[in-house]
Short mmCIF file of N, CA and C in Angstrom, two decimals:
data_model
loop_
_atom_site.label_atom_id
_atom_site.label_comp_id
_atom_site.label_asym_id
_atom_site.label_seq_id
_atom_site.Cartn_x
_atom_site.Cartn_y
_atom_site.Cartn_z
N MET A 1 88.99 115.28 119.60
CA MET A 1 88.87 114.35 118.49
C MET A 1 87.59 113.55 118.65
N ASN A 2 86.81 113.49 117.61
CA ASN A 2 85.54 112.79 117.65
C ASN A 2 85.64 111.52 116.81
N THR A 3 85.56 110.36 117.45
CA THR A 3 85.62 109.10 116.72
C THR A 3 84.24 108.46 116.70
N THR A 4 83.90 107.91 115.57
CA THR A 4 82.60 107.26 115.43
C THR A 4 82.82 105.81 115.03
N THR A 5 82.10 104.94 115.67
CA THR A 5 82.17 103.53 115.30
C THR A 5 80.94 103.21 114.46
N THR A 6 81.19 102.70 113.28
CA THR A 6 80.10 102.32 112.39
C THR A 6 79.90 100.82 112.52
N ARG A 7 78.75 100.42 113.03
CA ARG A 7 78.43 99.01 113.15
C ARG A 7 77.95 98.49 111.81
N ILE A 8 78.42 97.33 111.43
CA ILE A 8 77.99 96.69 110.20
C ILE A 8 76.62 96.06 110.44
N LYS A 9 75.73 96.24 109.49
CA LYS A 9 74.39 95.66 109.61
C LYS A 9 74.43 94.23 109.09
N MET A 10 74.54 93.31 110.01
CA MET A 10 74.60 91.89 109.69
C MET A 10 74.37 91.10 110.95
N ASP A 11 74.15 89.81 110.78
CA ASP A 11 74.04 88.93 111.93
C ASP A 11 74.72 87.63 111.55
N ILE A 12 75.26 86.96 112.53
CA ILE A 12 75.89 85.66 112.31
C ILE A 12 75.34 84.70 113.35
N GLU A 13 75.03 83.50 112.89
CA GLU A 13 74.53 82.45 113.79
C GLU A 13 75.10 81.12 113.32
N ARG A 14 74.88 80.11 114.12
CA ARG A 14 75.27 78.75 113.73
C ARG A 14 74.01 77.98 113.37
N ASP A 15 74.11 77.17 112.30
CA ASP A 15 72.97 76.32 111.97
C ASP A 15 73.06 75.02 112.76
N THR A 16 72.14 74.11 112.54
CA THR A 16 72.10 72.86 113.31
C THR A 16 73.32 71.98 113.05
N PHE A 17 74.07 72.24 111.96
CA PHE A 17 75.27 71.47 111.64
C PHE A 17 76.54 72.14 112.16
N GLY A 18 76.40 73.27 112.85
CA GLY A 18 77.54 73.98 113.41
C GLY A 18 78.21 74.94 112.45
N ARG A 19 77.65 75.09 111.24
CA ARG A 19 78.23 76.00 110.26
C ARG A 19 77.83 77.44 110.57
N LEU A 20 78.72 78.37 110.24
CA LEU A 20 78.38 79.78 110.41
C LEU A 20 77.45 80.21 109.28
N VAL A 21 76.44 80.99 109.65
CA VAL A 21 75.48 81.52 108.69
C VAL A 21 75.51 83.05 108.83
N LEU A 22 75.81 83.73 107.72
CA LEU A 22 75.78 85.18 107.69
C LEU A 22 74.43 85.63 107.15
N ILE A 23 73.78 86.52 107.89
CA ILE A 23 72.56 87.15 107.41
C ILE A 23 72.93 88.59 107.12
N ASP A 24 73.00 88.93 105.81
CA ASP A 24 73.49 90.26 105.43
C ASP A 24 72.41 91.33 105.63
N ALA A 25 72.74 92.57 105.29
CA ALA A 25 71.85 93.71 105.51
C ALA A 25 70.54 93.56 104.75
N ASP A 26 70.54 92.80 103.65
CA ASP A 26 69.32 92.58 102.87
C ASP A 26 68.51 91.39 103.36
N GLY A 27 68.98 90.71 104.41
CA GLY A 27 68.28 89.55 104.95
C GLY A 27 68.62 88.25 104.25
N VAL A 28 69.60 88.28 103.33
CA VAL A 28 70.01 87.06 102.61
C VAL A 28 70.88 86.21 103.53
N ARG A 29 70.59 84.91 103.59
CA ARG A 29 71.34 83.97 104.42
C ARG A 29 72.43 83.31 103.58
N HIS A 30 73.66 83.40 104.06
CA HIS A 30 74.81 82.76 103.41
C HIS A 30 75.29 81.66 104.36
N ILE A 31 75.04 80.42 103.99
CA ILE A 31 75.33 79.28 104.86
C ILE A 31 76.75 78.78 104.62
N GLY A 32 77.44 78.49 105.71
CA GLY A 32 78.78 77.90 105.63
C GLY A 32 79.88 78.89 105.35
N ILE A 33 79.77 80.12 105.89
CA ILE A 33 80.83 81.09 105.67
C ILE A 33 82.06 80.75 106.53
N VAL A 34 83.21 81.19 106.04
CA VAL A 34 84.47 80.97 106.75
C VAL A 34 85.18 82.32 106.88
N PRO A 35 85.50 82.75 108.10
CA PRO A 35 86.25 84.00 108.26
C PRO A 35 87.74 83.76 107.99
N VAL A 36 88.34 84.67 107.22
CA VAL A 36 89.76 84.56 106.87
C VAL A 36 90.42 85.91 107.11
N ARG A 37 91.45 85.93 107.92
CA ARG A 37 92.18 87.18 108.19
C ARG A 37 93.10 87.49 107.01
N ALA A 38 93.13 88.76 106.61
CA ALA A 38 94.04 89.18 105.54
C ALA A 38 95.47 89.26 106.06
N PHE A 39 95.65 89.73 107.29
CA PHE A 39 96.98 89.90 107.88
C PHE A 39 96.98 89.31 109.28
N PRO A 40 97.01 87.98 109.41
CA PRO A 40 96.82 87.35 110.72
C PRO A 40 97.89 87.69 111.74
N LEU A 41 99.11 88.03 111.31
CA LEU A 41 100.16 88.33 112.27
C LEU A 41 100.35 89.82 112.50
N SER A 42 100.37 90.60 111.42
CA SER A 42 100.68 92.02 111.57
C SER A 42 99.46 92.87 111.93
N ALA A 43 98.26 92.47 111.53
CA ALA A 43 97.05 93.23 111.84
C ALA A 43 95.86 92.28 111.97
N PRO A 44 95.83 91.48 113.03
CA PRO A 44 94.81 90.45 113.14
C PRO A 44 93.37 90.96 113.22
N ASP A 45 93.17 92.19 113.68
CA ASP A 45 91.81 92.71 113.82
C ASP A 45 91.41 93.62 112.66
N ALA A 46 92.22 93.68 111.63
CA ALA A 46 91.91 94.48 110.45
C ALA A 46 91.90 93.58 109.22
N GLY A 47 90.93 93.81 108.36
CA GLY A 47 90.89 93.05 107.11
C GLY A 47 90.51 91.60 107.28
N VAL A 48 89.23 91.34 107.47
CA VAL A 48 88.74 89.96 107.58
C VAL A 48 87.71 89.74 106.46
N SER A 49 87.92 88.69 105.70
CA SER A 49 87.01 88.34 104.63
C SER A 49 86.11 87.20 105.09
N LEU A 50 84.82 87.34 104.81
CA LEU A 50 83.89 86.25 105.08
C LEU A 50 83.65 85.56 103.74
N VAL A 51 84.15 84.34 103.63
CA VAL A 51 84.14 83.59 102.38
C VAL A 51 83.01 82.57 102.41
N GLY A 52 82.25 82.52 101.32
CA GLY A 52 81.13 81.60 101.22
C GLY A 52 81.58 80.19 100.92
N SER A 53 80.65 79.26 100.95
CA SER A 53 80.97 77.85 100.70
C SER A 53 81.45 77.60 99.28
N ASP A 54 81.22 78.56 98.37
CA ASP A 54 81.70 78.44 96.99
C ASP A 54 83.11 78.99 96.83
N GLY A 55 83.71 79.48 97.92
CA GLY A 55 85.07 80.00 97.88
C GLY A 55 85.16 81.47 97.50
N LYS A 56 84.03 82.13 97.32
CA LYS A 56 84.02 83.54 96.94
C LYS A 56 83.71 84.40 98.16
N GLU A 57 84.31 85.59 98.17
CA GLU A 57 84.08 86.51 99.26
C GLU A 57 82.63 87.00 99.26
N VAL A 58 82.00 86.91 100.44
CA VAL A 58 80.62 87.38 100.61
C VAL A 58 80.62 88.77 101.22
N LEU A 59 81.54 89.00 102.16
CA LEU A 59 81.58 90.29 102.86
C LEU A 59 83.00 90.56 103.32
N TRP A 60 83.44 91.81 103.17
CA TRP A 60 84.74 92.25 103.65
C TRP A 60 84.52 93.11 104.88
N LEU A 61 85.28 92.82 105.93
CA LEU A 61 85.21 93.61 107.17
C LEU A 61 86.53 94.37 107.31
N ASP A 62 86.46 95.69 107.28
CA ASP A 62 87.67 96.49 107.45
C ASP A 62 88.27 96.29 108.83
N ARG A 63 87.38 96.26 109.84
CA ARG A 63 87.82 96.11 111.22
C ARG A 63 86.84 95.24 111.98
N LEU A 64 87.35 94.40 112.84
CA LEU A 64 86.48 93.56 113.67
C LEU A 64 85.72 94.39 114.70
N ASP A 65 86.23 95.59 115.01
CA ASP A 65 85.55 96.48 115.96
C ASP A 65 84.16 96.88 115.45
N ASP A 66 83.95 96.81 114.14
CA ASP A 66 82.67 97.21 113.55
C ASP A 66 81.61 96.12 113.61
N VAL A 67 81.99 94.93 114.04
CA VAL A 67 81.07 93.78 114.06
C VAL A 67 80.31 93.78 115.38
N PRO A 68 79.00 93.55 115.34
CA PRO A 68 78.22 93.46 116.59
C PRO A 68 78.80 92.39 117.52
N PRO A 69 78.75 92.62 118.84
CA PRO A 69 79.40 91.71 119.80
C PRO A 69 78.99 90.24 119.69
N GLU A 70 77.73 89.96 119.45
CA GLU A 70 77.27 88.57 119.36
C GLU A 70 77.89 87.87 118.15
N ALA A 71 77.92 88.59 117.02
CA ALA A 71 78.52 88.04 115.80
C ALA A 71 80.03 87.90 115.97
N LEU A 72 80.65 88.87 116.63
CA LEU A 72 82.09 88.83 116.85
C LEU A 72 82.50 87.60 117.66
N ALA A 73 81.70 87.24 118.65
CA ALA A 73 82.01 86.06 119.47
C ALA A 73 82.05 84.79 118.61
N LEU A 74 81.11 84.65 117.69
CA LEU A 74 81.09 83.47 116.81
C LEU A 74 82.26 83.50 115.83
N LEU A 75 82.55 84.67 115.28
CA LEU A 75 83.70 84.78 114.36
C LEU A 75 85.00 84.46 115.09
N ALA A 76 85.13 84.95 116.32
CA ALA A 76 86.35 84.71 117.10
C ALA A 76 86.58 83.23 117.33
N GLN A 77 85.52 82.46 117.56
CA GLN A 77 85.67 81.01 117.75
C GLN A 77 86.27 80.35 116.52
N ASP A 78 85.74 80.68 115.34
CA ASP A 78 86.25 80.08 114.10
C ASP A 78 87.65 80.58 113.76
N LEU A 79 87.91 81.86 114.02
CA LEU A 79 89.24 82.40 113.74
C LEU A 79 90.30 81.76 114.64
N ALA A 80 89.95 81.48 115.89
CA ALA A 80 90.91 80.87 116.81
C ALA A 80 91.35 79.49 116.32
N VAL A 81 90.41 78.73 115.78
CA VAL A 81 90.76 77.40 115.24
C VAL A 81 91.64 77.55 114.00
N ARG A 82 91.27 78.48 113.14
CA ARG A 82 92.00 78.68 111.88
C ARG A 82 93.40 79.25 112.11
N ASP A 83 93.55 80.09 113.12
CA ASP A 83 94.81 80.79 113.36
C ASP A 83 95.74 80.05 114.31
N PHE A 84 95.56 78.75 114.45
CA PHE A 84 96.40 77.96 115.36
C PHE A 84 97.87 78.13 114.96
N ALA A 85 98.64 78.78 115.80
CA ALA A 85 100.07 78.99 115.56
C ALA A 85 100.77 79.00 116.92
N PRO A 86 101.25 77.82 117.36
CA PRO A 86 101.90 77.76 118.66
C PRO A 86 103.14 78.67 118.72
N THR A 87 103.39 79.22 119.89
CA THR A 87 104.56 80.06 120.09
C THR A 87 105.72 79.18 120.56
N LEU A 88 106.79 79.17 119.77
CA LEU A 88 107.98 78.39 120.12
C LEU A 88 108.70 79.12 121.26
N GLN A 89 108.90 78.43 122.38
CA GLN A 89 109.53 79.03 123.54
C GLN A 89 110.97 78.59 123.75
N GLN A 90 111.27 77.35 123.33
CA GLN A 90 112.63 76.84 123.50
C GLN A 90 112.90 75.77 122.44
N LEU A 91 114.09 75.83 121.88
CA LEU A 91 114.53 74.85 120.89
C LEU A 91 115.51 73.93 121.60
N HIS A 92 115.14 72.64 121.72
CA HIS A 92 115.97 71.70 122.47
C HIS A 92 117.04 71.03 121.60
N ALA A 93 116.66 70.60 120.40
CA ALA A 93 117.60 69.87 119.55
C ALA A 93 117.12 69.90 118.10
N VAL A 94 118.09 69.75 117.19
CA VAL A 94 117.79 69.55 115.78
C VAL A 94 118.55 68.31 115.33
N SER A 95 117.94 67.53 114.43
CA SER A 95 118.55 66.27 114.02
C SER A 95 119.78 66.48 113.15
N SER A 96 119.82 67.56 112.37
CA SER A 96 121.00 67.89 111.57
C SER A 96 120.93 69.36 111.22
N PHE A 97 122.06 69.91 110.81
CA PHE A 97 122.08 71.33 110.46
C PHE A 97 121.85 71.55 108.98
N GLY A 98 121.45 70.49 108.31
CA GLY A 98 120.98 70.58 106.93
C GLY A 98 119.49 70.33 106.94
N VAL A 99 118.86 70.54 105.83
CA VAL A 99 117.42 70.28 105.74
C VAL A 99 117.17 69.13 104.78
N PRO A 100 116.17 68.33 105.00
CA PRO A 100 115.21 68.41 106.10
C PRO A 100 115.84 68.01 107.43
N SER A 101 115.31 68.57 108.50
CA SER A 101 115.77 68.24 109.84
C SER A 101 114.58 68.22 110.79
N THR A 102 114.71 67.42 111.83
CA THR A 102 113.66 67.33 112.84
C THR A 102 114.04 68.20 114.02
N TRP A 103 113.13 69.06 114.41
CA TRP A 103 113.34 69.98 115.53
C TRP A 103 112.51 69.50 116.72
N THR A 104 113.13 69.46 117.89
CA THR A 104 112.44 69.15 119.14
C THR A 104 112.35 70.45 119.93
N VAL A 105 111.10 70.85 120.25
CA VAL A 105 110.88 72.18 120.82
C VAL A 105 109.87 72.15 121.97
N SER A 106 109.86 73.24 122.73
CA SER A 106 108.81 73.52 123.71
C SER A 106 108.02 74.70 123.16
N THR A 107 106.69 74.60 123.23
CA THR A 107 105.83 75.69 122.79
C THR A 107 104.86 76.03 123.92
N ASP A 108 104.07 77.06 123.69
CA ASP A 108 103.05 77.42 124.67
C ASP A 108 101.94 76.37 124.73
N ARG A 109 101.98 75.38 123.82
CA ARG A 109 101.00 74.29 123.80
C ARG A 109 101.60 72.96 124.25
N GLY A 110 102.89 73.00 124.65
CA GLY A 110 103.54 71.78 125.11
C GLY A 110 104.75 71.41 124.28
N GLU A 111 105.30 70.23 124.59
CA GLU A 111 106.48 69.72 123.88
C GLU A 111 106.06 69.08 122.56
N THR A 112 106.88 69.25 121.53
CA THR A 112 106.60 68.62 120.25
C THR A 112 107.86 68.55 119.41
N SER A 113 107.75 67.87 118.29
CA SER A 113 108.83 67.90 117.30
C SER A 113 108.18 68.04 115.94
N PHE A 114 108.92 68.64 115.02
CA PHE A 114 108.42 68.84 113.67
C PHE A 114 109.58 68.79 112.69
N VAL A 115 109.25 68.63 111.43
CA VAL A 115 110.26 68.58 110.38
C VAL A 115 110.29 69.91 109.64
N LEU A 116 111.49 70.48 109.54
CA LEU A 116 111.72 71.67 108.72
C LEU A 116 112.22 71.17 107.38
N LYS A 117 111.44 71.42 106.30
CA LYS A 117 111.79 70.91 104.97
C LYS A 117 112.88 71.72 104.31
N ALA A 118 112.80 73.05 104.42
CA ALA A 118 113.75 73.92 103.73
C ALA A 118 113.99 75.18 104.57
N GLU A 119 115.14 75.79 104.40
CA GLU A 119 115.45 76.99 105.16
C GLU A 119 114.48 78.13 104.80
N GLU A 120 113.90 78.07 103.61
CA GLU A 120 112.93 79.09 103.20
C GLU A 120 111.64 79.01 104.00
N ASP A 121 111.46 77.94 104.76
CA ASP A 121 110.27 77.78 105.59
C ASP A 121 110.38 78.58 106.89
N ILE A 122 111.48 79.30 107.06
CA ILE A 122 111.63 80.22 108.19
C ILE A 122 111.52 81.63 107.61
N ARG A 123 110.45 82.33 108.01
CA ARG A 123 110.22 83.68 107.50
C ARG A 123 110.51 84.70 108.59
N ARG A 124 111.23 85.74 108.20
CA ARG A 124 111.49 86.87 109.12
C ARG A 124 110.31 87.83 109.05
N LEU A 125 109.87 88.27 110.22
CA LEU A 125 108.78 89.24 110.31
C LEU A 125 109.30 90.50 110.99
N ASP A 126 108.49 91.53 111.03
CA ASP A 126 108.88 92.78 111.67
C ASP A 126 109.21 92.59 113.14
N GLY A 127 110.14 93.39 113.63
CA GLY A 127 110.47 93.40 115.05
C GLY A 127 111.23 92.19 115.55
N GLY A 128 111.92 91.47 114.67
CA GLY A 128 112.70 90.31 115.08
C GLY A 128 111.89 89.04 115.26
N ALA A 129 110.64 89.07 114.84
CA ALA A 129 109.80 87.88 114.95
C ALA A 129 110.09 86.92 113.80
N LEU A 130 109.81 85.64 114.03
CA LEU A 130 109.99 84.61 113.01
C LEU A 130 108.73 83.77 112.92
N LEU A 131 108.50 83.21 111.74
CA LEU A 131 107.41 82.27 111.52
C LEU A 131 108.02 81.06 110.84
N ILE A 132 107.89 79.89 111.47
CA ILE A 132 108.49 78.66 110.96
C ILE A 132 107.38 77.71 110.56
N ALA A 133 107.40 77.29 109.29
CA ALA A 133 106.39 76.36 108.78
C ALA A 133 106.94 74.95 108.83
N SER A 134 106.20 74.05 109.48
CA SER A 134 106.62 72.65 109.54
C SER A 134 106.23 71.95 108.24
N ALA A 135 106.74 70.76 108.05
CA ALA A 135 106.42 69.97 106.85
C ALA A 135 104.94 69.64 106.79
N HIS A 136 104.25 69.64 107.94
CA HIS A 136 102.81 69.33 107.97
C HIS A 136 101.94 70.58 107.90
N GLY A 137 102.58 71.76 107.72
CA GLY A 137 101.82 73.00 107.55
C GLY A 137 101.50 73.75 108.83
N VAL A 138 101.97 73.28 109.97
CA VAL A 138 101.74 74.02 111.22
C VAL A 138 102.73 75.18 111.26
N GLN A 139 102.23 76.35 111.60
CA GLN A 139 103.06 77.55 111.69
C GLN A 139 103.46 77.77 113.14
N PHE A 140 104.76 77.80 113.41
CA PHE A 140 105.26 78.08 114.75
C PHE A 140 105.77 79.52 114.77
N ARG A 141 105.33 80.29 115.77
CA ARG A 141 105.73 81.69 115.88
C ARG A 141 106.82 81.84 116.91
N ILE A 142 107.75 82.75 116.63
CA ILE A 142 108.73 83.21 117.62
C ILE A 142 108.59 84.73 117.63
N PRO A 143 107.95 85.29 118.67
CA PRO A 143 107.70 86.73 118.69
C PRO A 143 108.98 87.57 118.66
N ASP A 144 110.03 87.10 119.34
CA ASP A 144 111.30 87.82 119.36
C ASP A 144 112.41 86.80 119.52
N ALA A 145 113.15 86.54 118.46
CA ALA A 145 114.21 85.53 118.48
C ALA A 145 115.29 85.87 119.51
N LYS A 146 115.52 87.15 119.76
CA LYS A 146 116.53 87.56 120.74
C LYS A 146 116.13 87.23 122.17
N ALA A 147 114.85 87.01 122.41
CA ALA A 147 114.36 86.69 123.75
C ALA A 147 114.50 85.21 124.09
N LEU A 148 114.85 84.38 123.10
CA LEU A 148 115.06 82.95 123.37
C LEU A 148 116.31 82.74 124.22
N ASP A 149 116.40 81.60 124.89
CA ASP A 149 117.59 81.29 125.66
C ASP A 149 118.78 81.10 124.71
N ARG A 150 119.98 81.13 125.27
CA ARG A 150 121.22 81.10 124.47
C ARG A 150 121.32 79.85 123.59
N THR A 151 121.01 78.69 124.13
CA THR A 151 121.09 77.44 123.37
C THR A 151 120.12 77.47 122.19
N SER A 152 118.91 77.93 122.42
CA SER A 152 117.92 78.01 121.35
C SER A 152 118.38 78.96 120.26
N ARG A 153 118.93 80.11 120.65
CA ARG A 153 119.41 81.09 119.66
C ARG A 153 120.54 80.51 118.82
N LYS A 154 121.46 79.78 119.46
CA LYS A 154 122.59 79.20 118.72
C LYS A 154 122.10 78.17 117.70
N LEU A 155 121.17 77.32 118.09
CA LEU A 155 120.64 76.33 117.16
C LEU A 155 119.89 77.01 116.02
N LEU A 156 119.11 78.01 116.34
CA LEU A 156 118.32 78.72 115.34
C LEU A 156 119.21 79.47 114.34
N GLU A 157 120.28 80.08 114.83
CA GLU A 157 121.17 80.86 113.97
C GLU A 157 121.79 80.03 112.85
N ARG A 158 121.93 78.75 113.03
CA ARG A 158 122.47 77.88 111.98
C ARG A 158 121.58 77.83 110.75
N PHE A 159 120.28 78.18 110.93
CA PHE A 159 119.32 78.09 109.83
C PHE A 159 118.96 79.47 109.25
N LEU A 160 119.45 80.54 109.89
CA LEU A 160 119.10 81.89 109.43
C LEU A 160 120.16 82.48 108.53
#
């Protein structure tokens, strides 16, 4: 099997204000681009849109593997900030079994609490994974709900 990697002809740099600047194949500079993943959970390295400061797509990347290493490093920095989604490791307590309720949890980023506004804010994903949106818009991931400890699973099941 013969696989070929096609590198995209582009460059990315930071300007003096820290904004990403895309220099496309024609040499045009697009200042203030923002990388946005199309499928951040199911296919994080496939389908990335580079959106200009006007909110319009400047460039579509089928795969991050096609991006030159120097540009990829800069994109990865911005994507890491944008894709902040702590992994919920343990559910300690909930204020009530109705919504809204305050959840006290341990994550891979430390201890915290958040408000769950509605049961619809818990989304089921493939493979038993869950995504929980807090009232403030922070997305908490649970890669495998069955892997949680017994107490956490019991509390969580009341909302599923």
